[in-house]
Amino acid sequence: MPNNNNPQKNPLSPKILQTLQDRPAISYPCEWEYRIIGENEDKIKAAIVEIMPRSFALELKNKSSGGRFISLAVKIAVNTEEERNEIFAKLTTHPEIKMVI
């Protein structure tokens, strides 16, 4: 039988809590860069055009040694943290995009 007299523990580790507390203050609007990794450059570019709410700068950054993966840097002015997070969420869930940093 569980002991209900113990106070609940915070599910976040002390390291994660410290990271959240140490987050830098970001003033909006600001320019934000997303690093996007995938396999097909043309399809990734099409996904980026589909997702971005306004004009942006796009730069090819790296190709993997085997040539399978590429990374692109996308810079865009974001107006709020919510908008920044929404763009990130859309990028990370797109089937042509393997990873977003």
mmCIF file of C-alpha atoms in Angstrom:
data_model
loop_
_atom_site.group_PDB
_atom_site.id
_atom_site.type_symbol
_atom_site.label_atom_id
_atom_site.label_comp_id
_atom_site.label_asym_id
_atom_site.label_seq_id
_atom_site.Cartn_x
_atom_site.Cartn_y
_atom_site.Cartn_z
ATOM 1 C CA MET A 1 0.000 0.000 0.000
ATOM 2 C CA PRO A 2 1.480 3.421 -0.964
ATOM 3 C CA ASN A 3 2.470 5.848 1.739
ATOM 4 C CA ASN A 4 0.366 8.967 1.164
ATOM 5 C CA ASN A 5 2.176 10.928 3.885
ATOM 6 C CA ASN A 6 5.193 11.660 1.648
ATOM 7 C CA PRO A 7 5.107 14.965 -0.200
ATOM 8 C CA GLN A 8 5.050 14.577 -3.974
ATOM 9 C CA LYS A 9 8.426 14.839 -5.653
ATOM 10 C CA ASN A 10 8.914 17.138 -8.574
ATOM 11 C CA PRO A 11 9.116 14.942 -11.706
ATOM 12 C CA LEU A 12 11.806 17.189 -13.201
ATOM 13 C CA SER A 13 15.390 16.496 -12.292
ATOM 14 C CA PRO A 14 17.413 19.225 -10.551
ATOM 15 C CA LYS A 15 19.512 19.577 -13.721
ATOM 16 C CA ILE A 16 16.428 20.261 -15.872
ATOM 17 C CA LEU A 17 15.041 22.697 -13.295
ATOM 18 C CA GLN A 18 18.359 24.573 -13.221
ATOM 19 C CA THR A 19 18.412 24.736 -17.018
ATOM 20 C CA LEU A 20 14.896 26.183 -17.074
ATOM 21 C CA GLN A 21 15.837 28.767 -14.453
ATOM 22 C CA ASP A 22 19.014 29.733 -16.326
ATOM 23 C CA ARG A 23 17.263 30.357 -19.642
ATOM 24 C CA PRO A 24 18.456 33.581 -21.221
ATOM 25 C CA ALA A 25 15.958 36.398 -21.476
ATOM 26 C CA ILE A 26 14.930 36.865 -25.100
ATOM 27 C CA SER A 27 13.517 40.186 -26.237
ATOM 28 C CA TYR A 28 10.951 40.028 -29.013
ATOM 29 C CA PRO A 29 10.783 40.664 -31.870
ATOM 30 C CA CYS A 30 14.158 39.128 -32.715
ATOM 31 C CA GLU A 31 15.913 37.196 -35.444
ATOM 32 C CA TRP A 32 15.900 33.442 -34.799
ATOM 33 C CA GLU A 33 17.832 30.698 -36.557
ATOM 34 C CA TYR A 34 16.593 27.151 -36.998
ATOM 35 C CA ARG A 35 19.033 24.482 -38.162
ATOM 36 C CA ILE A 36 17.132 21.917 -40.205
ATOM 37 C CA ILE A 37 18.435 18.480 -41.124
ATOM 38 C CA GLY A 38 17.000 16.145 -43.721
ATOM 39 C CA GLU A 39 17.761 14.055 -46.772
ATOM 40 C CA ASN A 40 16.301 15.828 -49.814
ATOM 41 C CA GLU A 41 17.288 19.476 -50.212
ATOM 42 C CA ASP A 42 14.446 20.388 -52.597
ATOM 43 C CA LYS A 43 11.789 18.780 -50.382
ATOM 44 C CA ILE A 44 13.192 20.438 -47.258
ATOM 45 C CA LYS A 45 13.156 23.815 -48.983
ATOM 46 C CA ALA A 46 9.543 23.269 -50.061
ATOM 47 C CA ALA A 47 8.608 22.373 -46.466
ATOM 48 C CA ILE A 48 10.292 25.517 -45.165
ATOM 49 C CA VAL A 49 8.429 27.711 -47.678
ATOM 50 C CA GLU A 50 5.166 26.027 -46.644
ATOM 51 C CA ILE A 51 5.771 26.596 -42.917
ATOM 52 C CA MET A 52 7.381 30.031 -42.634
ATOM 53 C CA PRO A 53 4.854 32.831 -42.014
ATOM 54 C CA ARG A 54 6.932 35.530 -43.739
ATOM 55 C CA SER A 55 10.156 36.116 -45.632
ATOM 56 C CA PHE A 56 13.266 34.391 -44.340
ATOM 57 C CA ALA A 57 16.925 33.798 -45.195
ATOM 58 C CA LEU A 58 18.008 30.295 -46.139
ATOM 59 C CA GLU A 59 21.560 28.969 -46.294
ATOM 60 C CA LEU A 60 22.916 25.509 -47.068
ATOM 61 C CA LYS A 61 25.258 24.673 -44.194
ATOM 62 C CA ASN A 62 26.610 21.113 -44.362
ATOM 63 C CA LYS A 63 26.365 17.775 -46.095
ATOM 64 C CA SER A 64 27.130 14.527 -44.309
ATOM 65 C CA SER A 65 30.296 12.689 -45.306
ATOM 66 C CA GLY A 66 28.226 9.997 -47.013
ATOM 67 C CA GLY A 67 26.074 12.605 -48.735
ATOM 68 C CA ARG A 68 22.817 11.288 -47.305
ATOM 69 C CA PHE A 69 21.953 14.220 -45.007
ATOM 70 C CA ILE A 70 22.104 17.968 -45.414
ATOM 71 C CA SER A 71 21.588 20.837 -43.024
ATOM 72 C CA LEU A 72 20.100 24.212 -43.801
ATOM 73 C CA ALA A 73 20.006 27.339 -41.645
ATOM 74 C CA VAL A 74 16.802 29.361 -41.727
ATOM 75 C CA LYS A 75 16.759 32.851 -40.222
ATOM 76 C CA ILE A 76 13.482 34.615 -39.627
ATOM 77 C CA ALA A 77 12.214 37.481 -37.485
ATOM 78 C CA VAL A 78 9.905 36.079 -34.797
ATOM 79 C CA ASN A 79 7.510 38.336 -32.921
ATOM 80 C CA THR A 80 6.828 36.266 -29.810
ATOM 81 C CA GLU A 81 7.998 33.146 -27.989
ATOM 82 C CA GLU A 82 4.729 31.493 -28.953
ATOM 83 C CA GLU A 83 5.373 32.143 -32.642
ATOM 84 C CA ARG A 84 8.954 30.864 -32.324
ATOM 85 C CA ASN A 85 7.731 27.665 -30.654
ATOM 86 C CA GLU A 86 4.906 27.210 -33.179
ATOM 87 C CA ILE A 87 7.352 27.394 -36.102
ATOM 88 C CA PHE A 88 9.637 24.908 -34.317
ATOM 89 C CA ALA A 89 6.720 22.507 -33.756
ATOM 90 C CA LYS A 90 5.646 22.691 -37.406
ATOM 91 C CA LEU A 91 9.195 22.075 -38.598
ATOM 92 C CA THR A 92 9.765 19.111 -36.273
ATOM 93 C CA THR A 93 6.534 17.382 -37.325
ATOM 94 C CA HIS A 94 7.033 17.762 -41.088
ATOM 95 C CA PRO A 95 7.749 14.357 -42.682
ATOM 96 C CA GLU A 96 10.615 15.658 -44.862
ATOM 97 C CA ILE A 97 12.489 17.113 -41.882
ATOM 98 C CA LYS A 98 14.506 14.697 -39.755
ATOM 99 C CA MET A 99 15.714 17.081 -37.035
ATOM 100 C CA VAL A 100 15.497 20.737 -35.992
ATOM 101 C CA ILE A 101 18.019 22.415 -33.724
#
